[in-house]
Tab-separated table of N, CA and C in Angstrom:
chain	number	residue	atom	x	y	z
K	1	MET	N	-43.489	77.371	-333.523
K	1	MET	CA	-44.033	76.697	-332.388
K	1	MET	C	-45.170	75.781	-332.848
K	2	GLU	N	-45.138	74.551	-332.386
K	2	GLU	CA	-46.170	73.564	-332.705
K	2	GLU	C	-47.252	73.659	-331.642
K	3	MET	N	-48.477	73.697	-332.066
K	3	MET	CA	-49.599	73.747	-331.120
K	3	MET	C	-49.823	72.390	-330.498
K	4	LEU	N	-50.684	72.351	-329.517
K	4	LEU	CA	-51.013	71.119	-328.814
K	4	LEU	C	-52.467	70.744	-329.115
K	5	THR	N	-52.683	69.473	-329.401
K	5	THR	CA	-54.057	68.993	-329.502
K	5	THR	C	-54.316	68.107	-328.282
K	6	VAL	N	-55.509	68.216	-327.762
K	6	VAL	CA	-55.902	67.488	-326.562
K	6	VAL	C	-57.253	66.845	-326.829
K	7	SER	N	-57.350	65.549	-326.610
K	7	SER	CA	-58.628	64.873	-326.732
K	7	SER	C	-58.724	63.852	-325.600
K	8	SER	N	-59.931	63.384	-325.328
K	8	SER	CA	-60.087	62.392	-324.278
K	8	SER	C	-61.231	61.467	-324.616
K	9	HIS	N	-61.148	60.275	-324.038
K	9	HIS	CA	-62.232	59.302	-324.153
K	9	HIS	C	-62.169	58.341	-322.981
K	10	ALA	N	-63.311	57.755	-322.666
K	10	ALA	CA	-63.394	56.792	-321.570
K	10	ALA	C	-62.905	55.433	-322.062
K	11	HIS	N	-62.198	54.732	-321.183
K	11	HIS	CA	-61.762	53.361	-321.447
K	11	HIS	C	-61.837	52.617	-320.137
K	12	GLY	N	-62.948	51.914	-319.904
K	12	GLY	CA	-63.140	51.246	-318.612
K	12	GLY	C	-63.197	52.272	-317.496
K	13	VAL	N	-62.397	52.050	-316.459
K	13	VAL	CA	-62.395	52.996	-315.326
K	13	VAL	C	-61.504	54.206	-315.589
K	14	PHE	N	-60.807	54.204	-316.703
K	14	PHE	CA	-59.859	55.284	-317.023
K	14	PHE	C	-60.452	56.308	-318.005
K	15	THR	N	-59.970	57.532	-317.877
K	15	THR	CA	-60.138	58.525	-318.933
K	15	THR	C	-58.765	58.641	-319.591
K	16	VAL	N	-58.725	58.391	-320.887
K	16	VAL	CA	-57.490	58.526	-321.646
K	16	VAL	C	-57.444	59.941	-322.205
K	17	VAL	N	-56.403	60.679	-321.854
K	17	VAL	CA	-56.177	62.018	-322.353
K	17	VAL	C	-55.019	61.940	-323.332
K	18	THR	N	-55.308	62.178	-324.604
K	18	THR	CA	-54.299	62.090	-325.649
K	18	THR	C	-53.756	63.480	-325.952
K	19	LEU	N	-52.442	63.620	-325.890
K	19	LEU	CA	-51.778	64.885	-326.139
K	19	LEU	C	-50.857	64.732	-327.347
K	20	ALA	N	-50.851	65.734	-328.205
K	20	ALA	CA	-49.946	65.720	-329.377
K	20	ALA	C	-49.476	67.144	-329.618
K	21	GLY	N	-48.167	67.312	-329.736
K	21	GLY	CA	-47.573	68.620	-329.984
K	21	GLY	C	-46.664	69.026	-328.842
K	22	GLU	N	-46.641	70.319	-328.542
K	22	GLU	CA	-45.759	70.854	-327.510
K	22	GLU	C	-46.525	71.219	-326.247
K	23	LEU	N	-46.029	70.764	-325.109
K	23	LEU	CA	-46.630	71.082	-323.803
K	23	LEU	C	-45.727	72.109	-323.131
K	24	ASP	N	-46.175	73.365	-323.186
K	24	ASP	CA	-45.389	74.472	-322.632
K	24	ASP	C	-46.330	75.548	-322.087
K	25	LEU	N	-45.785	76.705	-321.810
K	25	LEU	CA	-46.564	77.792	-321.202
K	25	LEU	C	-47.807	78.132	-321.994
K	26	SER	N	-47.699	78.180	-323.299
K	26	SER	CA	-48.852	78.595	-324.108
K	26	SER	C	-49.917	77.523	-324.258
K	27	THR	N	-49.562	76.252	-324.057
K	27	THR	CA	-50.539	75.176	-324.269
K	27	THR	C	-50.990	74.497	-322.964
K	28	ALA	N	-50.323	74.764	-321.875
K	28	ALA	CA	-50.664	74.120	-320.596
K	28	ALA	C	-52.130	74.313	-320.184
K	29	PRO	N	-52.717	75.480	-320.388
K	29	PRO	CA	-54.121	75.644	-319.966
K	29	PRO	C	-55.086	74.666	-320.632
K	30	LEU	N	-54.787	74.231	-321.850
K	30	LEU	CA	-55.635	73.240	-322.518
K	30	LEU	C	-55.673	71.927	-321.745
K	31	VAL	N	-54.503	71.494	-321.278
K	31	VAL	CA	-54.410	70.255	-320.531
K	31	VAL	C	-55.065	70.406	-319.170
K	32	GLU	N	-54.792	71.514	-318.509
K	32	GLU	CA	-55.374	71.749	-317.192
K	32	GLU	C	-56.893	71.763	-317.259
K	33	GLN	N	-57.446	72.373	-318.287
K	33	GLN	CA	-58.903	72.408	-318.459
K	33	GLN	C	-59.452	71.000	-318.654
K	34	LYS	N	-58.797	70.172	-319.431
K	34	LYS	CA	-59.227	68.806	-319.678
K	34	LYS	C	-59.184	67.991	-318.391
K	35	VAL	N	-58.116	68.155	-317.600
K	35	VAL	CA	-58.008	67.442	-316.331
K	35	VAL	C	-59.147	67.837	-315.408
K	36	LEU	N	-59.414	69.135	-315.292
K	36	LEU	CA	-60.476	69.603	-314.412
K	36	LEU	C	-61.848	69.093	-314.849
K	37	SER	N	-62.077	69.062	-316.146
K	37	SER	CA	-63.387	68.650	-316.640
K	37	SER	C	-63.587	67.145	-316.590
K	38	SER	N	-62.520	66.363	-316.560
K	38	SER	CA	-62.641	64.911	-316.581
K	38	SER	C	-62.510	64.257	-315.223
K	39	SER	N	-61.792	64.879	-314.309
K	39	SER	CA	-61.349	64.158	-313.129
K	39	SER	C	-62.402	63.887	-312.069
K	40	GLU	N	-63.413	64.707	-311.950
K	40	GLU	CA	-64.393	64.441	-310.890
K	40	GLU	C	-65.216	63.193	-311.175
K	41	SER	N	-65.631	63.017	-312.418
K	41	SER	CA	-66.449	61.860	-312.766
K	41	SER	C	-65.616	60.626	-313.072
K	42	HIS	N	-64.413	60.804	-313.603
K	42	HIS	CA	-63.499	59.696	-313.937
K	42	HIS	C	-62.093	60.089	-313.477
K	43	PRO	N	-61.786	59.899	-312.160
K	43	PRO	CA	-60.520	60.425	-311.636
K	43	PRO	C	-59.265	59.609	-311.992
K	44	HIS	N	-59.405	58.505	-312.689
K	44	HIS	CA	-58.242	57.719	-313.069
K	44	HIS	C	-57.868	58.109	-314.485
K	45	LEU	N	-56.793	58.903	-314.623
K	45	LEU	CA	-56.386	59.435	-315.921
K	45	LEU	C	-55.151	58.726	-316.444
K	46	VAL	N	-55.170	58.414	-317.721
K	46	VAL	CA	-53.986	57.914	-318.418
K	46	VAL	C	-53.677	58.915	-319.509
K	47	PHE	N	-52.504	59.514	-319.440
K	47	PHE	CA	-52.076	60.472	-320.470
K	47	PHE	C	-51.319	59.715	-321.550
K	48	ASP	N	-51.849	59.723	-322.774
K	48	ASP	CA	-51.127	59.173	-323.914
K	48	ASP	C	-50.247	60.287	-324.448
K	49	MET	N	-48.960	60.217	-324.123
K	49	MET	CA	-48.035	61.286	-324.453
K	49	MET	C	-47.128	60.929	-325.632
K	50	SER	N	-47.506	59.907	-326.364
K	50	SER	CA	-46.680	59.468	-327.485
K	50	SER	C	-46.562	60.528	-328.588
K	51	GLY	N	-47.493	61.465	-328.629
K	51	GLY	CA	-47.443	62.527	-329.627
K	51	GLY	C	-46.809	63.820	-329.135
K	52	ILE	N	-46.294	63.834	-327.903
K	52	ILE	CA	-45.653	65.041	-327.363
K	52	ILE	C	-44.241	65.146	-327.930
K	53	THR	N	-43.974	66.249	-328.585
K	53	THR	CA	-42.662	66.465	-329.201
K	53	THR	C	-41.739	67.331	-328.339
K	54	PHE	N	-42.343	68.091	-327.412
K	54	PHE	CA	-41.549	68.964	-326.547
K	54	PHE	C	-42.315	69.181	-325.252
K	55	MET	N	-41.579	69.208	-324.149
K	55	MET	CA	-42.161	69.526	-322.850
K	55	MET	C	-41.108	70.235	-322.021
K	56	ASP	N	-41.490	71.340	-321.396
K	56	ASP	CA	-40.562	72.062	-320.537
K	56	ASP	C	-41.055	71.979	-319.091
K	57	SER	N	-40.529	72.831	-318.228
K	57	SER	CA	-40.891	72.777	-316.812
K	57	SER	C	-42.374	73.063	-316.576
K	58	ILE	N	-42.992	73.798	-317.469
K	58	ILE	CA	-44.422	74.037	-317.331
K	58	ILE	C	-45.183	72.713	-317.526
K	59	GLY	N	-44.743	71.874	-318.426
K	59	GLY	CA	-45.338	70.546	-318.602
K	59	GLY	C	-45.206	69.703	-317.355
K	60	VAL	N	-44.052	69.809	-316.707
K	60	VAL	CA	-43.852	69.101	-315.440
K	60	VAL	C	-44.857	69.602	-314.402
K	61	ARG	N	-45.008	70.907	-314.332
K	61	ARG	CA	-45.975	71.500	-313.397
K	61	ARG	C	-47.382	70.999	-313.680
K	62	VAL	N	-47.763	70.895	-314.937
K	62	VAL	CA	-49.096	70.414	-315.301
K	62	VAL	C	-49.287	68.980	-314.791
K	63	MET	N	-48.285	68.132	-314.948
K	63	MET	CA	-48.401	66.738	-314.505
K	63	MET	C	-48.490	66.653	-312.975
K	64	VAL	N	-47.708	67.468	-312.276
K	64	VAL	CA	-47.739	67.489	-310.800
K	64	VAL	C	-49.103	67.968	-310.330
K	65	LYS	N	-49.609	69.041	-310.937
K	65	LYS	CA	-50.924	69.556	-310.551
K	65	LYS	C	-52.022	68.547	-310.867
K	66	ALA	N	-51.926	67.875	-312.000
K	66	ALA	CA	-52.923	66.856	-312.356
K	66	ALA	C	-52.921	65.741	-311.341
K	67	HIS	N	-51.737	65.298	-310.959
K	67	HIS	CA	-51.590	64.232	-309.971
K	67	HIS	C	-52.233	64.642	-308.636
K	68	ALA	N	-51.937	65.833	-308.180
K	68	ALA	CA	-52.492	66.322	-306.914
K	68	ALA	C	-54.006	66.471	-307.014
K	69	HIS	N	-54.484	66.951	-308.137
K	69	HIS	CA	-55.919	67.172	-308.317
K	69	HIS	C	-56.701	65.870	-308.290
K	70	VAL	N	-56.274	64.862	-309.057
K	70	VAL	CA	-57.055	63.626	-309.110
K	70	VAL	C	-56.999	62.867	-307.791
K	71	ARG	N	-55.932	63.009	-307.061
K	71	ARG	CA	-55.845	62.341	-305.750
K	71	ARG	C	-56.921	62.839	-304.789
K	72	LYS	N	-57.365	64.085	-304.951
K	72	LYS	CA	-58.457	64.620	-304.133
K	72	LYS	C	-59.737	63.824	-304.333
K	73	PHE	N	-59.890	63.188	-305.476
K	73	PHE	CA	-61.073	62.419	-305.809
K	73	PHE	C	-60.809	60.919	-305.751
K	74	GLY	N	-59.660	60.536	-305.145
K	74	GLY	CA	-59.312	59.123	-305.067
K	74	GLY	C	-58.764	58.566	-306.359
K	75	GLY	N	-58.305	59.440	-307.223
K	75	GLY	CA	-57.848	59.019	-308.544
K	75	GLY	C	-56.351	58.825	-308.665
K	76	THR	N	-55.948	58.433	-309.855
K	76	THR	CA	-54.539	58.178	-310.170
K	76	THR	C	-54.250	58.745	-311.546
K	77	ILE	N	-52.975	58.933	-311.832
K	77	ILE	CA	-52.576	59.239	-313.211
K	77	ILE	C	-51.448	58.316	-313.627
K	78	ALA	N	-51.402	58.053	-314.910
K	78	ALA	CA	-50.325	57.292	-315.506
K	78	ALA	C	-49.952	57.997	-316.802
K	79	LEU	N	-48.679	57.935	-317.149
K	79	LEU	CA	-48.188	58.554	-318.380
K	79	LEU	C	-47.690	57.449	-319.298
K	80	ALA	N	-48.118	57.476	-320.537
K	80	ALA	CA	-47.739	56.427	-321.494
K	80	ALA	C	-47.105	57.042	-322.745
K	81	GLY	N	-46.145	56.311	-323.297
K	81	GLY	CA	-45.585	56.675	-324.593
K	81	GLY	C	-44.580	57.793	-324.591
K	82	LEU	N	-44.012	58.108	-323.447
K	82	LEU	CA	-43.008	59.184	-323.386
K	82	LEU	C	-41.720	58.762	-324.068
K	83	THR	N	-41.187	59.647	-324.881
K	83	THR	CA	-39.871	59.419	-325.505
K	83	THR	C	-39.162	60.761	-325.601
K	84	GLY	N	-37.903	60.726	-325.994
K	84	GLY	CA	-37.151	61.939	-326.294
K	84	GLY	C	-37.166	62.968	-325.178
K	85	ASN	N	-37.354	64.242	-325.581
K	85	ASN	CA	-37.324	65.368	-324.648
K	85	ASN	C	-38.276	65.215	-323.460
K	86	PRO	N	-39.562	64.863	-323.689
K	86	PRO	CA	-40.451	64.764	-322.529
K	86	PRO	C	-39.995	63.728	-321.502
K	87	LEU	N	-39.519	62.577	-321.948
K	87	LEU	CA	-39.016	61.569	-321.019
K	87	LEU	C	-37.768	62.079	-320.295
K	88	ARG	N	-36.901	62.750	-321.006
K	88	ARG	CA	-35.691	63.295	-320.403
K	88	ARG	C	-36.031	64.334	-319.323
K	89	VAL	N	-36.996	65.180	-319.596
K	89	VAL	CA	-37.398	66.211	-318.625
K	89	VAL	C	-37.913	65.556	-317.350
K	90	LEU	N	-38.753	64.547	-317.489
K	90	LEU	CA	-39.277	63.861	-316.300
K	90	LEU	C	-38.181	63.133	-315.550
K	91	THR	N	-37.216	62.583	-316.265
K	91	THR	CA	-36.109	61.866	-315.633
K	91	THR	C	-35.200	62.844	-314.871
K	92	ILE	N	-34.867	63.953	-315.500
K	92	ILE	CA	-33.999	64.950	-314.872
K	92	ILE	C	-34.626	65.503	-313.588
K	93	THR	N	-35.929	65.721	-313.609
K	93	THR	CA	-36.594	66.290	-312.444
K	93	THR	C	-36.893	65.249	-311.368
K	94	GLY	N	-36.736	63.979	-311.694
K	94	GLY	CA	-37.012	62.913	-310.738
K	94	GLY	C	-38.484	62.523	-310.690
K	95	LEU	N	-39.299	63.152	-311.503
K	95	LEU	CA	-40.722	62.880	-311.483
K	95	LEU	C	-41.031	61.458	-311.978
K	96	HIS	N	-40.126	60.885	-312.732
K	96	HIS	CA	-40.341	59.520	-313.235
K	96	HIS	C	-40.418	58.514	-312.085
K	97	THR	N	-39.917	58.889	-310.921
K	97	THR	CA	-40.003	57.980	-309.763
K	97	THR	C	-41.276	58.203	-308.960
K	98	ARG	N	-42.007	59.265	-309.237
K	98	ARG	CA	-43.224	59.603	-308.491
K	98	ARG	C	-44.496	59.296	-309.245
K	99	LEU	N	-44.411	59.196	-310.555
K	99	LEU	CA	-45.575	58.913	-311.387
K	99	LEU	C	-45.408	57.578	-312.077
K	100	ALA	N	-46.536	56.948	-312.405
K	100	ALA	CA	-46.506	55.682	-313.123
K	100	ALA	C	-46.249	55.965	-314.588
K	101	LEU	N	-45.124	55.470	-315.110
K	101	LEU	CA	-44.772	55.639	-316.520
K	101	LEU	C	-44.835	54.295	-317.215
K	102	PHE	N	-45.397	54.291	-318.421
K	102	PHE	CA	-45.519	53.064	-319.194
K	102	PHE	C	-45.029	53.313	-320.616
K	103	VAL	N	-44.465	52.282	-321.221
K	103	VAL	CA	-43.918	52.409	-322.560
K	103	VAL	C	-45.041	52.670	-323.570
K	104	THR	N	-46.158	51.940	-323.431
K	104	THR	CA	-47.261	52.083	-324.380
K	104	THR	C	-48.575	52.382	-323.663
K	105	LEU	N	-49.512	52.872	-324.407
K	105	LEU	CA	-50.849	53.131	-323.885
K	105	LEU	C	-51.516	51.810	-323.491
K	106	ASP	N	-51.385	50.786	-324.315
K	106	ASP	CA	-51.989	49.495	-324.000
K	106	ASP	C	-51.459	48.959	-322.673
K	107	GLU	N	-50.148	49.095	-322.453
K	107	GLU	CA	-49.552	48.649	-321.188
K	107	GLU	C	-50.149	49.418	-320.015
K	108	ALA	N	-50.293	50.724	-320.165
K	108	ALA	CA	-50.861	51.538	-319.093
K	108	ALA	C	-52.296	51.139	-318.782
K	109	LEU	N	-53.067	50.872	-319.816
K	109	LEU	CA	-54.477	50.519	-319.608
K	109	LEU	C	-54.661	49.139	-318.992
K	110	THR	N	-53.699	48.265	-319.164
K	110	THR	CA	-53.810	46.925	-318.587
K	110	THR	C	-53.063	46.779	-317.271
K	111	THR	N	-52.151	47.716	-316.969
K	111	THR	CA	-51.282	47.585	-315.796
K	111	THR	C	-51.471	48.692	-314.769
K	112	ALA	N	-51.871	49.876	-315.205
K	112	ALA	CA	-51.957	51.035	-314.300
K	112	ALA	C	-52.930	50.754	-313.167
K	113	PRO	N	-52.546	51.169	-311.970
K	113	PRO	CA	-53.442	50.952	-310.834
K	113	PRO	C	-54.644	51.871	-310.892
K	114	ALA	N	-55.778	51.377	-310.476
K	114	ALA	CA	-56.963	52.222	-310.363
K	114	ALA	C	-57.198	52.581	-308.899
K	115	THR	N	-56.148	52.422	-308.088
K	115	THR	CA	-56.187	52.864	-306.701
K	115	THR	C	-54.932	53.644	-306.420
K	116	PRO	N	-55.025	54.765	-305.705
K	116	PRO	CA	-53.880	55.647	-305.518
K	116	PRO	C	-52.705	55.006	-304.784
K	117	ASN	N	-52.906	54.010	-303.967
K	117	ASN	CA	-51.799	53.464	-303.181
K	117	ASN	C	-51.124	52.268	-303.843
K	118	ALA	N	-51.674	51.805	-304.964
K	118	ALA	CA	-51.047	50.684	-305.660
K	118	ALA	C	-49.800	51.173	-306.375
K	119	THR	N	-48.794	50.339	-306.450
K	119	THR	CA	-47.558	50.702	-307.117
K	119	THR	C	-47.301	49.751	-308.282
K	120	PRO	N	-47.450	50.245	-309.530
K	120	PRO	CA	-47.221	49.375	-310.675
K	120	PRO	C	-45.741	49.214	-310.956
K	121	ASP	N	-45.399	48.228	-311.760
K	121	ASP	CA	-44.049	48.146	-312.308
K	121	ASP	C	-43.943	49.245	-313.333
K	122	VAL	N	-43.023	50.154	-313.158
K	122	VAL	CA	-42.921	51.291	-314.078
K	122	VAL	C	-41.616	51.229	-314.838
K	123	VAL	N	-41.585	52.010	-315.919
K	123	VAL	CA	-40.415	52.081	-316.772
K	123	VAL	C	-39.298	52.776	-316.040
């Protein structure tokens, strides 16, 4: 099992949360903790998921909970860099139609809405 690394940094109005490794039952609490600690002061989150090698239904739950949580503070989330298994999981569940997905982090940072009701062009 590959562990997950989680880091974050501010980029304009966004907090970029970079994930690398596997997002599953054993690693989900790391992401949830980062979302909780970042979202009140900077509720617009962009997840750089280009380093995610595996994601299961628990990862989907984490993204849904993150989305619901930041909306309480007027925030938004965007997911960038999804490929392979993680992209397939979001597509199968239909979540790709509910969240803003971007091919690259740069695209997300220049295109992602900083208002919850804006609808970006998504992948």
